[in-house]
Coordinates of C-alpha atoms in Angstrom, one line a residue:
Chain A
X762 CA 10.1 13.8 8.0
X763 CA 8.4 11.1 5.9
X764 CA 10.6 9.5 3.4
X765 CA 8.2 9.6 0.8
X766 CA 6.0 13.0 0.3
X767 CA 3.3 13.3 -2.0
X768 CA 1.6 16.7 -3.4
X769 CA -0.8 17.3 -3.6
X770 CA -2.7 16.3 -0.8
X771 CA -6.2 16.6 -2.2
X772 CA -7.0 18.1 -6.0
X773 CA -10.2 18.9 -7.2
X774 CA -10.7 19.6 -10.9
X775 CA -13.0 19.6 -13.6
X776 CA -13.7 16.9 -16.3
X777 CA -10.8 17.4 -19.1
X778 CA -8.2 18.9 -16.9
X779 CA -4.3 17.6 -17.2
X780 CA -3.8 16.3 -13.7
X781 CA -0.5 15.9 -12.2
X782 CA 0.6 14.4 -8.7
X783 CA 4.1 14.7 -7.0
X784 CA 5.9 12.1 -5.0
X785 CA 9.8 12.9 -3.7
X786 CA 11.5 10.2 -1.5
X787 CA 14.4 10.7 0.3
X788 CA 15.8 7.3 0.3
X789 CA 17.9 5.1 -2.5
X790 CA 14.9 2.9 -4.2
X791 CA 15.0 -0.3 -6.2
X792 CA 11.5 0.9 -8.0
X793 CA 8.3 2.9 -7.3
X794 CA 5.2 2.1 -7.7
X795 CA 1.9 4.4 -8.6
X796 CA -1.3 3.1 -6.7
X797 CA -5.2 3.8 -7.3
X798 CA -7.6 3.5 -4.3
X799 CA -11.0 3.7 -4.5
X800 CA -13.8 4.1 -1.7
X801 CA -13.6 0.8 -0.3
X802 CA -10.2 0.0 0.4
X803 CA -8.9 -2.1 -2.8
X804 CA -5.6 -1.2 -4.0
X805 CA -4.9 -1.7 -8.0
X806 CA -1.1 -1.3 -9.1
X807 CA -1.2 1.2 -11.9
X808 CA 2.9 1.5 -12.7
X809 CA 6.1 0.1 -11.4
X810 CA 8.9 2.5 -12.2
X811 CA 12.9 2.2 -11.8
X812 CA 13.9 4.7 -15.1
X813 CA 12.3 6.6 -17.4
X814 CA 8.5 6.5 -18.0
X815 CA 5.6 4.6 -18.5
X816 CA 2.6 5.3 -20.1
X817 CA -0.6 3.4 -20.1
X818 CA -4.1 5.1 -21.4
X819 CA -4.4 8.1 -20.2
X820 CA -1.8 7.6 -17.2
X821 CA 1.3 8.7 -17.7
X822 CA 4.5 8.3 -14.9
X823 CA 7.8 9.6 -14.8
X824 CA 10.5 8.5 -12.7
X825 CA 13.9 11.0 -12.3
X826 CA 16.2 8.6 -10.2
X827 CA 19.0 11.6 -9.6
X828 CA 16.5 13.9 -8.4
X829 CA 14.8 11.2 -6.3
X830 CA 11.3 12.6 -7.8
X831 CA 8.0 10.6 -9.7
X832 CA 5.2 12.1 -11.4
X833 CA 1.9 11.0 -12.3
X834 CA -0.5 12.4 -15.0
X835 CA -3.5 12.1 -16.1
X836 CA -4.5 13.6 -19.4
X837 CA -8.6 14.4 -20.3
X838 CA -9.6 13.5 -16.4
X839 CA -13.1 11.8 -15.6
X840 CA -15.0 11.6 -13.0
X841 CA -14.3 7.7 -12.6
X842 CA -10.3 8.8 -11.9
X843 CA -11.6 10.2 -8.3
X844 CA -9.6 7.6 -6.4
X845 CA -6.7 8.2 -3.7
X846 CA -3.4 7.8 -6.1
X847 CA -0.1 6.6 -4.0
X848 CA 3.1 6.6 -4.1
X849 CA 5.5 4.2 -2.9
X850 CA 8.5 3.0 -3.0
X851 CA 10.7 -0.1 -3.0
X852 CA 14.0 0.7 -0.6
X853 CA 17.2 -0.4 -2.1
X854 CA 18.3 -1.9 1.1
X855 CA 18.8 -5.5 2.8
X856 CA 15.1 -4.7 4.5
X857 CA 13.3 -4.6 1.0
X858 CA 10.5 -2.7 2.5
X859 CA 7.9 -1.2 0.5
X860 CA 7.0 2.2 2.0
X861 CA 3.9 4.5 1.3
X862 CA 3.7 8.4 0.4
X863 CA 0.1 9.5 2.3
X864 CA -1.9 9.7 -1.0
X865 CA -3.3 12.3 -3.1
X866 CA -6.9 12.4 -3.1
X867 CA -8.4 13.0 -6.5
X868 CA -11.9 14.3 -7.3
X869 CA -12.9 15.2 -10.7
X870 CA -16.2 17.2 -11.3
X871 CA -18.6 16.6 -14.3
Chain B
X317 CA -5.8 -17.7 -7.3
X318 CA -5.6 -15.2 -9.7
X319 CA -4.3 -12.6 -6.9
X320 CA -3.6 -11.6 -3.6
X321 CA -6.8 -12.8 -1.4
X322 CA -7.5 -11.6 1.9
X323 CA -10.5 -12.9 4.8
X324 CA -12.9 -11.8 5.9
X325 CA -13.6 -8.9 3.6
X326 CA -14.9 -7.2 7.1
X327 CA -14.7 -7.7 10.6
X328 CA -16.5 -6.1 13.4
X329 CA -15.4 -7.4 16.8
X330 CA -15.7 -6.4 20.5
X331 CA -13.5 -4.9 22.3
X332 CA -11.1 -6.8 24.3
X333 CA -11.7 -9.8 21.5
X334 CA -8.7 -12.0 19.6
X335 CA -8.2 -11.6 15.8
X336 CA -6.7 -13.2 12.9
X337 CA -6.5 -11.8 9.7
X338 CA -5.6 -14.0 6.6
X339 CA -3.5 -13.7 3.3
X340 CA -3.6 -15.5 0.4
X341 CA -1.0 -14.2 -1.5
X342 CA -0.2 -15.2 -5.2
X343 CA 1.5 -18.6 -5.5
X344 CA 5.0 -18.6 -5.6
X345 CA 5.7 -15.2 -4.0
X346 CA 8.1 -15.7 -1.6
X347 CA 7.9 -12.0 -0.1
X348 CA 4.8 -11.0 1.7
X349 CA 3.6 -7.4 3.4
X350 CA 1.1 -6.9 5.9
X351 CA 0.0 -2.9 6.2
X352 CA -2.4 -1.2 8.2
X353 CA -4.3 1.8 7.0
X354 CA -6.5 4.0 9.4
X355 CA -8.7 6.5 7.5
X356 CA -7.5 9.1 5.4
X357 CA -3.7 7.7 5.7
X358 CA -1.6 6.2 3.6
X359 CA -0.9 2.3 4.6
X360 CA 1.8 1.9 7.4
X361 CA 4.1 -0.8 7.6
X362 CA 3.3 -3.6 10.0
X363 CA 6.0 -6.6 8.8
X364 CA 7.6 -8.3 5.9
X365 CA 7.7 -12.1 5.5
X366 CA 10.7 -13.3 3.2
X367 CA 9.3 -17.0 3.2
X368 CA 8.8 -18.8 6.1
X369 CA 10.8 -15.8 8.3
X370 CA 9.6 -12.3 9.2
X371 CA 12.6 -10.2 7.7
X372 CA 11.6 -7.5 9.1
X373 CA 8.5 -6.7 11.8
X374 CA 9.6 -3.2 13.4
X375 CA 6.0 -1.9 12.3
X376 CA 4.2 -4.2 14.7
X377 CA 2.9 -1.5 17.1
X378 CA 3.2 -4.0 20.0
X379 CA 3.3 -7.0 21.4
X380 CA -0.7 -7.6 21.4
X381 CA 0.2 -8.1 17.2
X382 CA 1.7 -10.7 15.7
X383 CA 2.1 -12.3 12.3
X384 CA 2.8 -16.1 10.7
X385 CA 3.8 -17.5 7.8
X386 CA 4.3 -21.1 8.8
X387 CA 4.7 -22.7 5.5
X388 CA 5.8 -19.7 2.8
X389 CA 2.4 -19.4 1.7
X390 CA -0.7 -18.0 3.8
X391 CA -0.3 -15.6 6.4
X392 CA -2.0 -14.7 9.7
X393 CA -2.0 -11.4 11.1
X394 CA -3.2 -12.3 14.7
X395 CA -4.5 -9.0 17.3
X396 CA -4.8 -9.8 20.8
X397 CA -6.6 -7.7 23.3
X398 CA -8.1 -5.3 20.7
X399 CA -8.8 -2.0 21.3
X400 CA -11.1 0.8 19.3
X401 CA -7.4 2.0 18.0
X402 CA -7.1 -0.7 16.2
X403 CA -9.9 -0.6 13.9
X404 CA -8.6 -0.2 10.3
X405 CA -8.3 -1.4 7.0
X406 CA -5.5 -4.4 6.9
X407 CA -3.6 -4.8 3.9
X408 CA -1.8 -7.6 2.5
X409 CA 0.8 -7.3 -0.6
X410 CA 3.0 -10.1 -2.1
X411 CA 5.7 -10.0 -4.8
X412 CA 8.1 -12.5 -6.3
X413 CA 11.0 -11.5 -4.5
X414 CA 13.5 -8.5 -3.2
X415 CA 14.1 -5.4 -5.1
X416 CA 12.5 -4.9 -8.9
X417 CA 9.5 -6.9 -8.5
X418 CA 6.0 -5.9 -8.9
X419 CA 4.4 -6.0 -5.9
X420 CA 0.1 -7.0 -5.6
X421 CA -2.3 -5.9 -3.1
X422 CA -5.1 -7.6 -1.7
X423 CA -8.2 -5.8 -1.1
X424 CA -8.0 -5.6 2.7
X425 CA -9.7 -6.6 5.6
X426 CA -11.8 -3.7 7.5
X427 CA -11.7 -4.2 11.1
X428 CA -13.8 -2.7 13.2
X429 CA -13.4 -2.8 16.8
X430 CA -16.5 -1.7 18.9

């Protein structure tokens, strides 16, 4: 089992829609962070998370620590938020390694 | 630089070839991460760098991979041998230091192996 899960695994929605994406871990975590990937490779950090929430634009992300769960949402979608969104997450351990959910790929319809 | 830098952009090489891929990361970031992403996955771990030392390189698939960080700084990702498998994008991340630190990503390197 993958210590980090995201769900979806693709969404497709139209313009406006409130999107949300899932991400569970199953290991203790010094902070997560939300990732955007566009067709091409580049990887932009969007949030880093250890409590609480986080809101910037339209993104919103929400961190429950007990229930080992993060959300990301995206309110009025548009077609430029089609990206791959990941999760991942800095493990609280000596190893400090970040690890990766698989990605959610996003595609929002005009 | 402004952030995590990563050469070539792209690489095509034949089979069987030698390959290094570099890492600028951000000055001053002592940790480093190399990842490897094939398509449609999320990025694997390959190794961590804290400094000069790899802390931690179980993701190395094997021996024909290897990584450097000789000075703290810039790091080489080096393939030997390579084979079609190991066409992917590369990716390079750097952060401050352990635990609640941002981390950065470079763009990635996009090896092709023919």
């Amino acid at each position: 089992k993958n210590e980090v899960e995201q769900s979806p695994q693709n969404l497709t929605a139209q313009e406006g829609e409130f999107i949300t994406i899932n991400c569970s871990y199953s290991v203790g975590i010094s902070a997560l962070h939300w990732l955007q990937q566009h067709p091409g490779g580049g990887i932009v950090s969007l949030f880093m998370l250890s409590s609480g929430k986080k809101k910037h634009g339209r993104l919103i992300a929400t961190i429950n620590i007990q229930e080992k769960h993060s959300s990301l949402h995206i309110t009025a979608s548009h077609p430029r938020d089609s990206a791959v969104y990941i999760c991942a997450v800095r493990r609280m351990n000596r190893d400090d390694k970040i690890i990766f959910g698989k990605g959610t790929r996003l595609h929002i319809l005009p | 630089g402004a952030g995590v830098s990563q050469t070539p952009s792209n690489k095509v090489t034949e089979k069987g070839k030698y390959v290094e891929l570099r890492c600028d990361p951000i000055s001053g970031h002592t940790a480093l991460y190399w990842y490897r992403q094939s398509l449609g996955q999320g990025p694997e771990f390959l190794i961590y760098f804290q400094g000069t030392g790899a802390a931690d390189d179980s993701g190395l698939p094997n021996d024909r991979f290897f990584a450097v960080r000789p000075e703290g700084s810039v790091s080489t990702l080096k393939i030997q041998r390579t084979e079609r498998g190991d066409s992917a994008v590369y990716l390079c991340a750097s952060s401050l230091g352990r635990d609640n630190t941002e981390a950065f990503f470079g763009q990635g390197t996009r090896l092709t192996v023919v």
